[in-house]
Amino acid sequence: MKKEILQMLRGAGEDYISGQVLCEKLGVSRQAIWKNITQLKEAGYQIESQPKKGYRLVESADKLVGADIESRLKADCLCRKVECLEQVDSTNTRAKQLAELGEPEGTLVVAEEQTAGKGRRGRGWASEPGIGIWMSLILRPRLKPQQAASVTLVAAMAVAKGIRECCELETGIKWPNDVVIHGKKVCGILTETSSEPDYIHYAVPGIGINANTKSFPEELADRATSIYLETGRKTDRNALIAAVMNAFTDYYRKYLETGDLSLLLEEYDQMLVNKDQEVLVLYGMAEEADPEKMQKGIARGITSSGALLVDTDEGMKEIVSGEVSVR
Ligand code: BT5
């Protein structure tokens, strides 16, 4: 019921909404409304109550709240349910456990803190409590496993659009899995899948967004940024999560329509910061890359299967996501 109460309070804007109206619309007693409002206040929402006028939402909580996220999802959103945790090792690990137990597509796991946040290939992901968005979505696409790598690219588009809509901030995509601002990483994506040779059990895109981070440890400071550092404003994390999920829904449906990125190519290329820029393709792990094997080229965009097209001395090459890093 908190989801509906929040929707109605937000819909009223600066105005009060009477307890009577809330009761009638939701078909519950005044007692039930009062109880839920009290719980929302305890969770950190500032809700004003005036005897004759009713209730008014003054400020949302600076906390991840499942009902708040759900209250902002559009009716046809792919995300149907939110599991909100205070602390977890990794939201990806938790989402994969749920998927193994049969949880349907559309469940989102979010956490205030990850104690063992994962990057790609065994790298770590800094996930301090209370300031970021660490979340993983369960998907069950009816696609071939080799098509699943594009889920990361679809998620990156959704993050870029969500940040633009919610925070009025332009970001770019650094192929394949980073969203960047002025060359610094504001978001990283790790998609994990479980599949048979020609069937996907599930895919879990894990998305980490530095929302309200005020400073980074020294080793990250020159390559990481946050929405707060770029705008000077605090982001409502529940609103941003919902904006990303709403955007993801549209992009993901287009991707499923054809099983590839052909309907998204143009928009992706507009978001791609590497486009027409020189890139160094590093075969293997970026940290251990053999300089002999680095290849210079100009990135031209992506193919419908999500590969990066790089114009090199040896002609146009298709670099496959997951096999290489681009610096
Ligand atoms: C990624 O890996 O960028 C994927 C990150 C995915 C994180 C999400 S959070 C929710 C879900 N649950 C998880 O456990 N993971 C996902 P990669 O491209 O390998 O980048 C990792 C590198 O980014 C690290 O080696 C650091 O250099 C840097 N890094 C670590 N934490 C960062 C942060 N908070 N912001 C920016 N860069 C970071």
Tab-separated table of C-alpha atoms and ligand atoms in Angstrom:
chain	number	residue	atom	x	y	z
A	1	MET	CA	0.000	0.000	0.000
A	2	LYS	CA	2.982	2.335	0.555
A	3	LYS	CA	3.552	2.306	-3.171
A	4	GLU	CA	0.044	3.696	-3.835
A	5	ILE	CA	0.249	6.194	-0.944
A	6	LEU	CA	3.539	7.558	-2.292
A	7	GLN	CA	2.079	7.761	-5.804
A	8	MET	CA	-0.894	9.773	-4.525
A	9	LEU	CA	1.151	12.069	-2.282
A	10	ARG	CA	3.558	12.785	-5.141
A	11	GLY	CA	0.635	13.329	-7.520
A	12	ALA	CA	-0.752	16.012	-5.191
A	13	GLY	CA	2.540	17.948	-5.370
A	14	GLU	CA	2.544	20.881	-2.973
A	15	ASP	CA	-1.087	20.286	-2.024
A	16	TYR	CA	-2.484	18.272	0.829
A	17	ILE	CA	-4.420	15.111	0.204
A	18	SER	CA	-7.064	14.233	2.760
A	19	GLY	CA	-7.058	11.015	4.728
A	20	GLN	CA	-10.608	10.462	3.503
A	21	VAL	CA	-9.568	10.558	-0.164
A	22	LEU	CA	-6.681	8.183	0.500
A	23	CYS	CA	-9.065	5.764	2.279
A	24	GLU	CA	-11.621	5.866	-0.520
A	25	LYS	CA	-9.127	5.494	-3.358
A	26	LEU	CA	-7.278	2.657	-1.686
A	27	GLY	CA	-10.361	1.029	-0.113
A	28	VAL	CA	-8.820	0.814	3.360
A	29	SER	CA	-9.454	2.254	6.828
A	30	ARG	CA	-8.058	5.529	8.178
A	31	GLN	CA	-6.174	3.447	10.690
A	32	ALA	CA	-4.371	1.582	7.872
A	33	ILE	CA	-3.436	4.851	6.143
A	34	TRP	CA	-2.151	6.335	9.394
A	35	LYS	CA	-0.078	3.192	10.085
A	36	ASN	CA	1.544	3.263	6.652
A	37	ILE	CA	2.225	6.992	6.817
A	38	THR	CA	3.857	6.489	10.214
A	39	GLN	CA	6.075	3.760	8.763
A	40	LEU	CA	7.051	5.993	5.856
A	41	LYS	CA	7.977	8.749	8.318
A	42	GLU	CA	10.065	6.256	10.271
A	43	ALA	CA	11.832	5.358	7.015
A	44	GLY	CA	12.840	9.006	6.644
A	45	TYR	CA	10.043	10.570	4.581
A	46	GLN	CA	9.030	14.021	5.676
A	47	ILE	CA	5.236	13.951	5.537
A	48	GLU	CA	3.303	16.852	7.017
A	49	SER	CA	-0.103	16.125	8.503
A	50	GLN	CA	-2.653	18.837	9.219
A	51	PRO	CA	-5.919	18.016	11.045
A	52	LYS	CA	-8.371	19.345	8.465
A	53	LYS	CA	-6.251	19.211	5.341
A	54	GLY	CA	-4.642	15.786	5.393
A	55	TYR	CA	-1.166	14.789	4.319
A	56	ARG	CA	1.561	16.414	2.211
A	57	LEU	CA	4.893	14.995	1.077
A	58	VAL	CA	7.623	17.488	1.933
A	59	GLU	CA	10.723	15.428	1.226
A	60	SER	CA	11.521	11.880	0.231
A	61	ALA	CA	13.858	9.679	2.233
A	62	ASP	CA	17.533	9.468	1.324
A	63	LYS	CA	17.298	5.710	1.517
A	64	LEU	CA	16.568	2.939	-0.928
A	65	VAL	CA	12.905	1.999	-0.496
A	66	GLY	CA	11.354	-0.750	-2.626
A	67	ALA	CA	7.841	0.744	-2.492
A	68	ASP	CA	9.209	4.124	-3.617
A	69	ILE	CA	10.985	2.598	-6.611
A	70	GLU	CA	7.871	0.561	-7.494
A	71	SER	CA	5.677	3.659	-7.200
A	72	ARG	CA	7.666	5.289	-10.022
A	73	LEU	CA	7.718	2.386	-12.489
A	74	LYS	CA	5.501	2.812	-15.524
A	75	ALA	CA	2.588	0.424	-15.877
A	76	ASP	CA	4.263	-1.747	-18.517
A	77	CYS	CA	7.696	-1.717	-16.878
A	78	LEU	CA	9.591	-4.945	-17.115
A	79	CYS	CA	10.685	-4.519	-13.500
A	80	ARG	CA	7.828	-5.928	-11.413
A	81	LYS	CA	9.284	-6.342	-7.965
A	82	VAL	CA	12.121	-4.830	-5.946
A	83	GLU	CA	14.075	-6.570	-3.212
A	84	CYS	CA	15.767	-3.927	-1.136
A	85	LEU	CA	18.677	-4.935	1.085
A	86	GLU	CA	20.713	-3.020	3.641
A	87	GLN	CA	23.874	-5.020	2.959
A	88	VAL	CA	24.811	-7.890	0.656
A	89	ASP	CA	28.030	-9.392	-0.715
A	90	SER	CA	26.981	-8.656	-4.307
A	91	THR	CA	23.550	-7.903	-5.747
A	92	ASN	CA	24.541	-10.034	-8.758
A	93	THR	CA	25.173	-13.046	-6.532
A	94	ARG	CA	21.854	-12.508	-4.749
A	95	ALA	CA	19.922	-12.087	-8.023
A	96	LYS	CA	21.526	-15.249	-9.437
A	97	GLN	CA	20.519	-17.185	-6.294
A	98	LEU	CA	16.937	-15.984	-6.713
A	99	ALA	CA	16.988	-16.878	-10.414
A	100	GLU	CA	18.227	-20.388	-9.576
A	101	LEU	CA	15.240	-20.723	-7.234
A	102	GLY	CA	12.885	-19.880	-10.102
A	103	GLU	CA	12.323	-16.148	-9.542
A	104	PRO	CA	10.671	-14.752	-12.693
A	105	GLU	CA	11.984	-12.077	-15.035
A	106	GLY	CA	11.636	-8.558	-13.711
A	107	THR	CA	12.786	-8.897	-10.108
A	108	LEU	CA	15.341	-6.265	-9.173
A	109	VAL	CA	17.750	-6.579	-6.256
A	110	VAL	CA	19.110	-3.312	-4.842
A	111	ALA	CA	21.382	-2.802	-1.846
A	112	GLU	CA	22.648	0.126	0.206
A	113	GLU	CA	26.043	-1.565	0.480
A	114	GLN	CA	27.963	-4.381	-1.199
A	115	THR	CA	30.743	-5.988	0.802
A	116	ALA	CA	32.172	-7.841	-2.219
A	117	GLY	CA	31.004	-5.859	-5.270
A	118	LYS	CA	32.246	-7.452	-8.484
A	119	GLY	CA	33.722	-5.965	-11.626
A	120	ARG	CA	34.560	-8.023	-14.689
A	121	ARG	CA	37.184	-10.782	-14.705
A	122	GLY	CA	37.629	-10.935	-10.953
A	123	ARG	CA	38.074	-7.202	-10.477
A	124	GLY	CA	36.337	-5.458	-7.582
A	125	TRP	CA	33.696	-2.741	-7.494
A	126	ALA	CA	33.770	-0.140	-4.712
A	127	SER	CA	30.259	-0.042	-3.228
A	128	GLU	CA	30.202	2.236	-0.184
A	129	PRO	CA	26.963	2.311	1.862
A	130	GLY	CA	24.201	4.869	1.387
A	131	ILE	CA	25.549	6.802	-1.578
A	132	GLY	CA	25.371	4.618	-4.655
A	133	ILE	CA	23.089	2.478	-6.737
A	134	TRP	CA	24.108	-1.158	-6.697
A	135	MET	CA	21.474	-3.242	-8.429
A	136	SER	CA	20.892	-6.398	-10.460
A	137	LEU	CA	17.908	-7.367	-12.588
A	138	ILE	CA	16.729	-10.887	-13.405
A	139	LEU	CA	16.050	-11.423	-17.117
A	140	ARG	CA	14.959	-14.535	-18.953
A	141	PRO	CA	15.389	-13.645	-22.613
A	142	ARG	CA	14.353	-16.237	-25.189
A	143	LEU	CA	17.549	-15.792	-27.156
A	144	LYS	CA	20.652	-17.730	-28.031
A	145	PRO	CA	23.485	-17.407	-25.470
A	146	GLN	CA	25.735	-15.629	-27.959
A	147	GLN	CA	23.103	-12.875	-28.241
A	148	ALA	CA	23.196	-12.201	-24.490
A	149	ALA	CA	26.381	-10.092	-24.542
A	150	SER	CA	24.258	-7.259	-25.925
A	151	VAL	CA	22.314	-7.054	-22.632
A	152	THR	CA	25.246	-5.047	-21.244
A	153	LEU	CA	24.999	-2.555	-24.116
A	154	VAL	CA	21.231	-2.249	-23.665
A	155	ALA	CA	21.723	-1.610	-19.943
A	156	ALA	CA	24.357	1.061	-20.665
A	157	MET	CA	21.876	2.877	-22.920
A	158	ALA	CA	19.246	2.728	-20.167
A	159	VAL	CA	21.660	4.169	-17.599
A	160	ALA	CA	22.669	7.010	-19.937
A	161	LYS	CA	19.027	7.851	-20.639
A	162	GLY	CA	17.982	7.490	-16.995
A	163	ILE	CA	20.724	9.871	-15.828
A	164	ARG	CA	19.823	12.368	-18.550
A	165	GLU	CA	16.122	12.344	-17.636
A	166	CYS	CA	16.463	12.234	-13.891
A	167	CYS	CA	19.585	14.356	-13.304
A	168	GLU	CA	19.685	16.515	-16.453
A	169	LEU	CA	23.216	15.355	-17.044
A	170	GLU	CA	24.725	14.138	-20.310
A	171	THR	CA	26.814	11.001	-20.163
A	172	GLY	CA	28.417	8.847	-22.836
A	173	ILE	CA	28.940	5.134	-23.245
A	174	LYS	CA	32.461	3.787	-23.339
A	175	TRP	CA	32.082	0.474	-25.100
A	176	PRO	CA	31.235	-2.067	-23.901
A	177	ASN	CA	30.263	-1.609	-20.263
A	178	ASP	CA	31.056	1.844	-18.920
A	179	VAL	CA	29.025	5.010	-18.705
A	180	VAL	CA	31.345	7.999	-18.446
A	181	ILE	CA	31.359	11.751	-17.885
A	182	HIS	CA	34.372	13.739	-19.081
A	183	GLY	CA	36.238	10.468	-19.515
A	184	LYS	CA	35.604	9.288	-15.955
A	185	LYS	CA	33.517	6.282	-15.051
A	186	VAL	CA	30.191	7.011	-13.367
A	187	CYS	CA	28.752	3.537	-13.967
A	188	GLY	CA	29.991	0.028	-14.654
A	189	ILE	CA	27.955	-2.956	-15.789
A	190	LEU	CA	28.592	-6.654	-15.298
A	191	THR	CA	26.213	-9.120	-16.949
A	192	GLU	CA	26.309	-12.703	-15.766
A	193	THR	CA	24.396	-15.479	-17.499
A	194	SER	CA	23.511	-19.103	-16.987
A	195	SER	CA	22.873	-21.010	-20.180
A	196	GLU	CA	22.853	-24.283	-22.094
A	197	PRO	CA	24.503	-24.387	-25.521
A	198	ASP	CA	21.438	-22.889	-27.151
A	199	TYR	CA	19.203	-21.750	-24.290
A	200	ILE	CA	19.542	-18.981	-21.702
A	201	HIS	CA	18.277	-19.855	-18.228
A	202	TYR	CA	18.737	-16.295	-17.069
A	203	ALA	CA	20.847	-13.193	-17.561
A	204	VAL	CA	21.590	-10.800	-14.711
A	205	PRO	CA	22.870	-7.357	-15.647
A	206	GLY	CA	24.449	-5.812	-12.553
A	207	ILE	CA	24.605	-2.034	-12.624
A	208	GLY	CA	26.735	0.121	-10.348
A	209	ILE	CA	26.117	3.884	-10.473
A	210	ASN	CA	28.120	6.366	-8.412
A	211	ALA	CA	25.238	8.632	-7.474
A	212	ASN	CA	26.045	10.678	-4.373
A	213	THR	CA	29.696	9.772	-3.833
A	214	LYS	CA	31.564	12.830	-2.532
A	215	SER	CA	35.087	11.451	-2.891
A	216	PHE	CA	36.858	8.348	-4.118
A	217	PRO	CA	39.863	6.507	-2.717
A	218	GLU	CA	43.132	7.631	-4.275
A	219	GLU	CA	43.432	4.655	-6.627
A	220	LEU	CA	40.076	5.502	-8.231
A	221	ALA	CA	40.053	9.295	-8.038
A	222	ASP	CA	41.522	9.891	-11.508
A	223	ARG	CA	39.144	7.528	-13.329
A	224	ALA	CA	35.915	7.565	-11.349
A	225	THR	CA	33.282	10.252	-10.925
A	226	SER	CA	29.777	10.551	-9.524
A	227	ILE	CA	26.611	12.411	-10.406
A	228	TYR	CA	27.085	14.492	-7.251
A	229	LEU	CA	30.634	15.482	-8.203
A	230	GLU	CA	29.457	16.507	-11.680
A	231	THR	CA	26.323	18.438	-10.727
A	232	GLY	CA	26.846	19.461	-7.097
A	233	ARG	CA	23.360	18.101	-6.404
A	234	LYS	CA	22.218	15.050	-4.507
A	235	THR	CA	20.279	12.545	-6.598
A	236	ASP	CA	17.107	10.836	-5.420
A	237	ARG	CA	18.365	7.281	-5.884
A	238	ASN	CA	14.889	5.698	-5.899
A	239	ALA	CA	13.840	8.033	-8.715
A	240	LEU	CA	16.990	7.295	-10.723
A	241	ILE	CA	16.626	3.527	-10.325
A	242	ALA	CA	13.057	3.755	-11.623
A	243	ALA	CA	14.117	5.990	-14.526
A	244	VAL	CA	16.791	3.456	-15.521
A	245	MET	CA	14.304	0.570	-15.281
A	246	ASN	CA	11.706	2.456	-17.336
A	247	ALA	CA	14.295	3.249	-20.021
A	248	PHE	CA	15.628	-0.312	-19.917
A	249	THR	CA	12.131	-1.638	-20.619
A	250	ASP	CA	11.874	0.240	-23.921
A	251	TYR	CA	15.355	-0.591	-25.146
A	252	TYR	CA	15.146	-4.240	-24.071
A	253	ARG	CA	11.848	-4.757	-25.896
A	254	LYS	CA	13.345	-3.362	-29.087
A	255	TYR	CA	16.307	-5.671	-28.665
A	256	LEU	CA	14.038	-8.696	-28.153
A	257	GLU	CA	11.971	-7.748	-31.200
A	258	THR	CA	14.853	-8.580	-33.539
A	259	GLY	CA	17.212	-10.467	-31.200
A	260	ASP	CA	19.933	-7.925	-31.916
A	261	LEU	CA	20.664	-4.206	-31.656
A	262	SER	CA	19.568	-3.234	-35.165
A	263	LEU	CA	16.696	-1.036	-33.901
A	264	LEU	CA	19.013	0.676	-31.405
A	265	LEU	CA	22.136	1.211	-33.500
A	266	GLU	CA	21.610	4.844	-34.346
A	267	GLU	CA	20.841	5.911	-30.797
A	268	TYR	CA	23.699	3.806	-29.408
A	269	ASP	CA	26.200	5.376	-31.764
A	270	GLN	CA	25.074	8.840	-30.635
A	271	MET	CA	25.841	7.861	-27.059
A	272	LEU	CA	29.162	6.203	-27.889
A	273	VAL	CA	32.067	8.357	-26.693
A	274	ASN	CA	34.525	6.220	-28.648
A	275	LYS	CA	32.884	7.030	-31.976
A	276	ASP	CA	35.389	8.392	-34.498
A	277	GLN	CA	38.005	8.474	-31.761
A	278	GLU	CA	41.277	6.636	-31.707
A	279	VAL	CA	41.109	3.494	-29.623
A	280	LEU	CA	43.729	1.031	-28.518
A	281	VAL	CA	42.416	-2.468	-28.614
A	282	LEU	CA	43.975	-4.521	-25.853
A	283	TYR	CA	43.583	-8.227	-26.392
A	284	GLY	CA	43.141	-9.967	-23.049
A	285	MET	CA	43.209	-8.377	-19.597
A	286	ALA	CA	43.835	-4.642	-19.802
A	287	GLU	CA	46.353	-4.720	-16.938
A	288	GLU	CA	48.379	-7.536	-18.472
A	289	ALA	CA	47.951	-6.624	-22.112
A	290	ASP	CA	50.948	-7.339	-24.275
A	291	PRO	CA	51.978	-4.006	-25.868
A	292	GLU	CA	53.076	-5.963	-28.944
A	293	LYS	CA	49.517	-7.037	-29.460
A	294	MET	CA	47.875	-3.660	-28.986
A	295	GLN	CA	46.276	-2.358	-32.084
A	296	LYS	CA	45.472	1.262	-32.859
A	297	GLY	CA	42.412	2.181	-34.815
A	298	ILE	CA	39.465	4.508	-35.100
A	299	ALA	CA	36.178	3.292	-33.619
A	300	ARG	CA	33.342	3.725	-36.089
A	301	GLY	CA	30.368	2.452	-34.136
A	302	ILE	CA	28.889	-0.904	-33.280
A	303	THR	CA	27.399	-3.747	-35.301
A	304	SER	CA	23.924	-5.113	-34.673
A	305	SER	CA	25.493	-7.942	-32.676
A	306	GLY	CA	27.184	-5.450	-30.331
A	307	ALA	CA	30.744	-5.689	-31.670
A	308	LEU	CA	32.827	-2.520	-31.945
A	309	LEU	CA	33.844	-1.625	-35.482
A	310	VAL	CA	37.467	-0.468	-35.533
A	311	ASP	CA	39.144	0.932	-38.597
A	312	THR	CA	42.751	-0.354	-38.486
A	313	ASP	CA	45.751	-0.517	-40.813
A	314	GLU	CA	44.639	-4.027	-41.634
A	315	GLY	CA	41.121	-2.933	-42.513
A	316	MET	CA	37.860	-2.840	-40.565
A	317	LYS	CA	37.784	-5.194	-37.594
A	318	GLU	CA	34.867	-6.287	-35.445
A	319	ILE	CA	35.918	-6.380	-31.828
A	320	VAL	CA	33.737	-8.680	-29.803
A	321	SER	CA	32.566	-7.559	-26.399
A	322	GLY	CA	33.959	-9.671	-23.578
A	323	GLU	CA	37.194	-10.532	-25.345
A	324	VAL	CA	38.935	-7.203	-25.329
A	325	SER	CA	39.164	-3.912	-23.551
A	326	VAL	CA	39.301	-0.588	-25.284
A	327	ARG	CA	41.364	2.119	-23.682
B	1	BT5	C1	32.702	-3.065	-14.181
B	1	BT5	O1	33.798	-3.887	-14.229
B	1	BT5	O2	32.699	-1.916	-14.479
B	1	BT5	C2	31.445	-3.765	-13.678
B	1	BT5	C3	30.947	-3.179	-12.398
B	1	BT5	C4	29.609	-3.742	-12.012
B	1	BT5	C5	29.204	-3.316	-10.651
B	1	BT5	C6	27.794	-3.734	-10.330
B	1	BT5	S1	27.229	-3.081	-8.826
B	1	BT5	C7	25.844	-4.094	-8.843
B	1	BT5	C8	26.308	-5.438	-9.357
B	1	BT5	N1	26.804	-6.262	-8.299
B	1	BT5	C9	28.111	-6.531	-8.421
B	1	BT5	O3	28.782	-7.220	-7.633
B	1	BT5	N2	28.592	-5.919	-9.532
B	1	BT5	C10	27.542	-5.228	-10.240
B	1	BT5	P1	35.204	-3.488	-14.841
B	1	BT5	O4	35.022	-2.935	-16.206
B	1	BT5	O5	36.022	-4.694	-14.660
B	1	BT5	O6	35.700	-2.322	-13.932
B	1	BT5	C11	36.218	-2.575	-12.650
B	1	BT5	C12	37.244	-1.500	-12.367
B	1	BT5	O7	36.580	-0.244	-12.198
B	1	BT5	C13	38.006	-1.731	-11.068
B	1	BT5	O8	39.133	-2.528	-11.278
B	1	BT5	C14	38.381	-0.302	-10.660
B	1	BT5	O9	39.515	0.141	-11.353
B	1	BT5	C15	37.213	0.516	-11.178
B	1	BT5	N3	36.216	0.766	-10.118
B	1	BT5	C16	35.950	0.041	-8.998
B	1	BT5	N4	34.942	0.577	-8.309
B	1	BT5	C17	34.553	1.677	-8.998
B	1	BT5	C18	33.550	2.657	-8.797
B	1	BT5	N5	32.704	2.618	-7.757
B	1	BT5	N6	33.443	3.640	-9.715
B	1	BT5	C19	34.252	3.706	-10.785
B	1	BT5	N7	35.221	2.801	-11.028
B	1	BT5	C20	35.367	1.797	-10.149
